[in-house]
Tab-separated table of C-alpha atoms and ligand atoms in Angstrom:
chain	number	residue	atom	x	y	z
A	14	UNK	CA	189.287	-9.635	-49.513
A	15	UNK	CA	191.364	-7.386	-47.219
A	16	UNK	CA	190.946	-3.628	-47.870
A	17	UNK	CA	192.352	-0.683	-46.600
A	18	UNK	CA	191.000	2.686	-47.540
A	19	UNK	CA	193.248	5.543	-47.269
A	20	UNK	CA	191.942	9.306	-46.782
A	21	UNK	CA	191.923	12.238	-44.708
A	22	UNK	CA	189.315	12.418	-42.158
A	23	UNK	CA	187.194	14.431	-44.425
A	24	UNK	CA	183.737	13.061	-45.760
A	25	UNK	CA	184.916	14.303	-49.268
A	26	UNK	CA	183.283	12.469	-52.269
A	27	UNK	CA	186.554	10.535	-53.684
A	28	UNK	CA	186.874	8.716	-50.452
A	29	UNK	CA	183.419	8.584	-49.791
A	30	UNK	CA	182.024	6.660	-52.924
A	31	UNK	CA	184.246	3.281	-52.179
A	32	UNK	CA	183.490	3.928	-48.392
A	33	UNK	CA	179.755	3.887	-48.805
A	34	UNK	CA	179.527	1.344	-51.132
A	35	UNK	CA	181.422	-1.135	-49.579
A	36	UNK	CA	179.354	-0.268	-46.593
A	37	UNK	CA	176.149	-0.831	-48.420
A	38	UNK	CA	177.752	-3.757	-49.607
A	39	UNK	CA	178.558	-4.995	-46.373
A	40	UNK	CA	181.857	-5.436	-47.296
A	41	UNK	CA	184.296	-5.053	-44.361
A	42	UNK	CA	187.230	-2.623	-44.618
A	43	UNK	CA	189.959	-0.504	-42.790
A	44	UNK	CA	189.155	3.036	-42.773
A	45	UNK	CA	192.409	4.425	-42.347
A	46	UNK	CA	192.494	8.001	-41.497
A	47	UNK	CA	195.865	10.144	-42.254
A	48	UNK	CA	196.953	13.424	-41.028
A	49	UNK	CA	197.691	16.255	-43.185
A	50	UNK	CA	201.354	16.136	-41.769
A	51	UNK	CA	201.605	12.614	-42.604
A	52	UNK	CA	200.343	13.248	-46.549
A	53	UNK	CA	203.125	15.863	-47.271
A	54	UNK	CA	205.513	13.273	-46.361
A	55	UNK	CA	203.259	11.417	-48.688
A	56	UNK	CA	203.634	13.770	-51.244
A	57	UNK	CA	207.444	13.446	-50.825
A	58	UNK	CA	208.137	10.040	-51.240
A	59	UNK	CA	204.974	8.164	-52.493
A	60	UNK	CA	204.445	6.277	-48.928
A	61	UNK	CA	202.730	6.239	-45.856
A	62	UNK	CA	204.659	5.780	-42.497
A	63	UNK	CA	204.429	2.358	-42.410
A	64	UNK	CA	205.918	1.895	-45.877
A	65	UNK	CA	202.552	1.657	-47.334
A	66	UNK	CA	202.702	2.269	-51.323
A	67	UNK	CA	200.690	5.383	-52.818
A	68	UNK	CA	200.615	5.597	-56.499
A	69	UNK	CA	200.848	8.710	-57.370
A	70	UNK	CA	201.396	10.472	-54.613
A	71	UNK	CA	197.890	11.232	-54.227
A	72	UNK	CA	195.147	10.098	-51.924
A	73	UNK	CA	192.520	8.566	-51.956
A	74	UNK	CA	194.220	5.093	-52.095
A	75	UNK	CA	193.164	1.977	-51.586
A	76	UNK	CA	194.899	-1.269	-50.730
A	77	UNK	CA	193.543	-4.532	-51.867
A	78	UNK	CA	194.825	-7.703	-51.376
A	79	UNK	CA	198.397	-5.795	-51.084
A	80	UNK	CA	197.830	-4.034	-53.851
A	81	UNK	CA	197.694	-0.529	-53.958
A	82	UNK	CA	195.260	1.166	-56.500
A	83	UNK	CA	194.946	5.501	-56.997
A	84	UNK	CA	192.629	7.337	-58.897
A	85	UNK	CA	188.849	8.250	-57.617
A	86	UNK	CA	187.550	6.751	-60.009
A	87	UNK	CA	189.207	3.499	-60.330
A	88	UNK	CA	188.885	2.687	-56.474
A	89	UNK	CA	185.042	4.121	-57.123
A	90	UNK	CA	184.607	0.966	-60.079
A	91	UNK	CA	186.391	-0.969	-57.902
A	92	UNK	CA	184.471	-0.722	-54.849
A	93	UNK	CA	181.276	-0.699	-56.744
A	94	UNK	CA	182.018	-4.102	-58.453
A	95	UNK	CA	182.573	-5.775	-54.926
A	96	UNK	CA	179.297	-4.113	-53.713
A	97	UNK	CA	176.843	-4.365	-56.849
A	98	UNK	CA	176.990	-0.579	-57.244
A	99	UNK	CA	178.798	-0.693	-60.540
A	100	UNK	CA	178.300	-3.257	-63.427
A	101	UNK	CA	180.692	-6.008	-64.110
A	102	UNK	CA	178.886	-7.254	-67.446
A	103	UNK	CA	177.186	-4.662	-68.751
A	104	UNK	CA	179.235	-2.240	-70.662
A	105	UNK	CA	176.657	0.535	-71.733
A	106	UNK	CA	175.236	1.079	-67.900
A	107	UNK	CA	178.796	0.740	-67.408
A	108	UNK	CA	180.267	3.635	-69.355
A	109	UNK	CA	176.851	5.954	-68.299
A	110	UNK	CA	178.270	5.781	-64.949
A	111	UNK	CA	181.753	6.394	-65.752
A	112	UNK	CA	180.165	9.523	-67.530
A	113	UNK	CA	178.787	10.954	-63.903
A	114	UNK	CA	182.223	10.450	-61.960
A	115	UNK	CA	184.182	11.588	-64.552
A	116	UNK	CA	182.096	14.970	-64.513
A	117	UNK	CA	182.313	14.967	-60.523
A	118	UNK	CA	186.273	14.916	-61.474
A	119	UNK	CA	186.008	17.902	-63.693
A	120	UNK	CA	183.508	19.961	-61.500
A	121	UNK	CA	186.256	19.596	-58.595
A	122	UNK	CA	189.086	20.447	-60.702
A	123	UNK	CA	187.267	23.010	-61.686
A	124	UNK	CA	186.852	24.412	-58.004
A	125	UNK	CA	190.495	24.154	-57.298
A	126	UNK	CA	191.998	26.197	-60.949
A	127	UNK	CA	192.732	28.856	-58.953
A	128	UNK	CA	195.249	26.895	-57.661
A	129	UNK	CA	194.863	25.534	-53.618
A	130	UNK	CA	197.096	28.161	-51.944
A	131	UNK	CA	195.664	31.277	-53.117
A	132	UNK	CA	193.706	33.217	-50.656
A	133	UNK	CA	190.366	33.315	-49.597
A	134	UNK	CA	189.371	36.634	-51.333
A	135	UNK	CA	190.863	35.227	-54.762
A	136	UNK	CA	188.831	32.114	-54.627
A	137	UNK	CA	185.839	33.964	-53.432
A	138	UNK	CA	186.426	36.182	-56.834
A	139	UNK	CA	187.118	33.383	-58.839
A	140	UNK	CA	184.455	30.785	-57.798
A	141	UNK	CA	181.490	33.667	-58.283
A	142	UNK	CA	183.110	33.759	-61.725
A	143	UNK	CA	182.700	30.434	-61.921
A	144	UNK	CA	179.138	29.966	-60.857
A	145	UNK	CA	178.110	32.842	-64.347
A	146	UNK	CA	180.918	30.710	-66.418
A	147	UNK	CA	181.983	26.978	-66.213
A	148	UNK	CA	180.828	25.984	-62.956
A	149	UNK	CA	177.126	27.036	-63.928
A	150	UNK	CA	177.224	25.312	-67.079
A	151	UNK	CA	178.504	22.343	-65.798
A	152	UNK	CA	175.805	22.193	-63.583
A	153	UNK	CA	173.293	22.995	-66.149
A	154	UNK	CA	174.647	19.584	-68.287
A	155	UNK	CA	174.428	17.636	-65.401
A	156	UNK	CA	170.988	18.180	-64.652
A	157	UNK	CA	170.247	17.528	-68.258
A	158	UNK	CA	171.702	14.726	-68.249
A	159	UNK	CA	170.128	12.981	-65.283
A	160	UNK	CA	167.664	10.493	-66.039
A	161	UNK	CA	164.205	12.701	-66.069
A	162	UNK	CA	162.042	9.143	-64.602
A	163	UNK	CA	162.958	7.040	-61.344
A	164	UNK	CA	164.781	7.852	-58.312
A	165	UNK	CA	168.622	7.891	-59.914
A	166	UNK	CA	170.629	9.180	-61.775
A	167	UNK	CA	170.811	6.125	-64.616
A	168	UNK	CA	167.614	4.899	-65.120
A	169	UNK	CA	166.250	3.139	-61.987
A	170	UNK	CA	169.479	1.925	-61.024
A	171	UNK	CA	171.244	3.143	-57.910
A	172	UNK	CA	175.029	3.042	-58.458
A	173	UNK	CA	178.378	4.695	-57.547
A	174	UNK	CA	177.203	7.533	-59.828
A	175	UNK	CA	174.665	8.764	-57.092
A	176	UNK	CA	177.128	8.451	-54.038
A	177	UNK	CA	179.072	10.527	-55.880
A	178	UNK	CA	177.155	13.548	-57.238
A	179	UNK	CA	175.201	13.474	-53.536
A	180	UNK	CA	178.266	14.120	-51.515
A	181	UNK	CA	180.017	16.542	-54.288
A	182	UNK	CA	176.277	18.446	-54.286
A	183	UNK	CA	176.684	17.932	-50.690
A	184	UNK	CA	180.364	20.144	-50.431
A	185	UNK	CA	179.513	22.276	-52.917
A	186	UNK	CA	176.100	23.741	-51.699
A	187	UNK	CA	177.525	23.664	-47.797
A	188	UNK	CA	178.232	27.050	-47.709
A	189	UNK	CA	181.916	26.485	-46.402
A	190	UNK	CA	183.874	26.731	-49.852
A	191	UNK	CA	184.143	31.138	-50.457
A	192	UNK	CA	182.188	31.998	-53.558
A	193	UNK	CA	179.768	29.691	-53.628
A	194	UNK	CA	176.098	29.932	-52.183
A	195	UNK	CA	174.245	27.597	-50.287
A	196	UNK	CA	171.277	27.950	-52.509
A	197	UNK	CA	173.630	26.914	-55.317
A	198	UNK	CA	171.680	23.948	-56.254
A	199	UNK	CA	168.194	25.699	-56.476
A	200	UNK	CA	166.583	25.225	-59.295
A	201	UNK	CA	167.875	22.097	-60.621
A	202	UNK	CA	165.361	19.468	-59.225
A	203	UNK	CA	167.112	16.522	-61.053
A	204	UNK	CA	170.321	16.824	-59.217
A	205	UNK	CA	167.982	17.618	-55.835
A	206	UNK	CA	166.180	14.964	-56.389
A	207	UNK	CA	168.903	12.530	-56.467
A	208	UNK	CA	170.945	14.119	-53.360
A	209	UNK	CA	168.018	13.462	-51.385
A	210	UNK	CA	167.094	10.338	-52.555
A	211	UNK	CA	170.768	9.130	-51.288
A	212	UNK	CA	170.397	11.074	-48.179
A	213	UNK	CA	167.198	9.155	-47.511
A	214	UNK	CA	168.633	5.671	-47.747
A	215	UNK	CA	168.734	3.665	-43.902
A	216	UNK	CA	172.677	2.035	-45.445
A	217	UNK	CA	173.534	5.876	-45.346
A	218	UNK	CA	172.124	7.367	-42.659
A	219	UNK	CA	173.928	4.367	-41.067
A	220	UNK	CA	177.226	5.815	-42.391
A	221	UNK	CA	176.445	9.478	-41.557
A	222	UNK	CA	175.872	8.961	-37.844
A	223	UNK	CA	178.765	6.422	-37.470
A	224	UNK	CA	181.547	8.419	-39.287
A	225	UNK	CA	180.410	12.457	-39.830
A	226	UNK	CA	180.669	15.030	-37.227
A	227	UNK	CA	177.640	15.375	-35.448
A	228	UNK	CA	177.655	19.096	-36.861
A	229	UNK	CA	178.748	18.749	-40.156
A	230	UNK	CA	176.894	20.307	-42.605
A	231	UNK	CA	175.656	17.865	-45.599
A	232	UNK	CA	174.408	19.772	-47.876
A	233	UNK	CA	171.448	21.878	-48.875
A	234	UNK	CA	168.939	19.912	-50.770
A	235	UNK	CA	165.683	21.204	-51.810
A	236	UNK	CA	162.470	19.427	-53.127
A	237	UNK	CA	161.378	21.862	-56.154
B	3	GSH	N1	193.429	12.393	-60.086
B	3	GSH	C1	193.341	12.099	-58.676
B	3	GSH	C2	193.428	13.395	-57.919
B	3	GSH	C3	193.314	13.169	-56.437
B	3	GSH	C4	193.766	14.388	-55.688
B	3	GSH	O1	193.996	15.482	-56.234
B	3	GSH	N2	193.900	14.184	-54.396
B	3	GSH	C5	194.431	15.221	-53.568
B	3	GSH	C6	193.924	15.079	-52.153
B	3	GSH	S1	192.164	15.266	-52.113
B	3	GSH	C7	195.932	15.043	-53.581
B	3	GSH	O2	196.414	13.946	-53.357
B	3	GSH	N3	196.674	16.113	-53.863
B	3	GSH	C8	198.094	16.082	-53.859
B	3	GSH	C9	198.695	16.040	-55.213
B	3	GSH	O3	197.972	15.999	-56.221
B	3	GSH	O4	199.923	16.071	-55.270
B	3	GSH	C10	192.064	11.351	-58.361
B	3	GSH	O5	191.138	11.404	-59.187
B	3	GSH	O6	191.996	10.677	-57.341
């Protein structure tokens, strides 16, 4: 199959699921990087440069077969059928996934409801507001919800859903969004557990040194 996956250069967790599962996968692909300049034009018209489709106006996007598909977590499903992340005939471990990207969804949304062009100060404010409101509670549910035996977060089954709570986890407890701490995540050895359990796998290290900046900062995970 021919795929082209469409993102910024950013290791963010939408483009990163498909990425590292179709790495894992060993499923060749195009990662095709975009500037910033490049997606307001996006955001104007609905196409790359070159003509290429973008439903929605919104990245990430992939292209398969000619096709172009939006959403996170359609290209996530996607990606994680071709690369036996994600199951194709089981509808209950199915759906339990669905359940973890879905909240990775809300929890970014939820980072962003200040709007994206506010200033620092005002997300600062609103993001600490958000850690003793939503934010924290959302937290709190996922870490319930995480399977309490085994390495992941359904069961012993490694899947999409733990690519992408590792690299939101990641972002969110790097210390560069304002408001939020780096020791965000203490305390909640579920969600630690899984982060590192990701970050320990040889597929991903793989993908770390060939694609991150060598001083990008992953994440602070912590074994309690
Ligand atoms: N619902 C979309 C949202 C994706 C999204 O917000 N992407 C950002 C870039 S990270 C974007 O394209 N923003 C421009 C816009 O929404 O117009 C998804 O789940 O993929």
């Amino acid at each position: 199959m021919n795929l082209t996956l469409i993102y910024f250069n950013l290791p963010v967790w939408r483009a990163e699921v498909p990425k590292i599962s179709l790495f894992i996968g060993d499923i060749p692909f195009d990662n095709r990087i975009i500037s910033f300049e490049e997606f307001h034009r996006v955001r104007a018209t609905g196409r790359l440069d070159d003509g290429t489709f973008i439903p929605f106006n919104q990245l990430p996007c992939l292209v398969a077969n000619g096709n172009s598909i939006a959403q996170t977590g359609a290209i996530a499903r996607f990606c994680g059928k071709l690369s036996g992340l994600y199951p194709i005939n089981d509808i209950f471990t199915a759906a339990a996934i669905d359940q973890f990207i879905d909240l990775a969804t809300d929890i970014t949304e939820l980072l962003f409801s200040m709007g994206r062009d506010v200033s620092d100060d005002i997300k600062k404010l609103k993001r600490e507001q958000l850690i003793a409101g939503e934010l924290g509670k959302k937290l709190n549910m996922l870490e319930l919800n995480i399977c309490s035996d085994g390495m992941w977060t359904i069961a012993n089954q490694f899947s999409i859903a733990d690519i992408a709570i590792w690299r939101l986890m990641g972002w969110l407890s790097s210390g560069s969004l304002e408001g939020i701490p780096k020791n965000i995540l203490k305390g909640f050895p579920k969600i630690n557990r899984v982060c590192l359990n990701v970050e320990s796998k040889e597929k991903v290290k793989e993908w770390i040194n060939l694609t991150y900046p060598k001083d990008y900062v992953r994440g602070n995970f912590v074994e309690n």
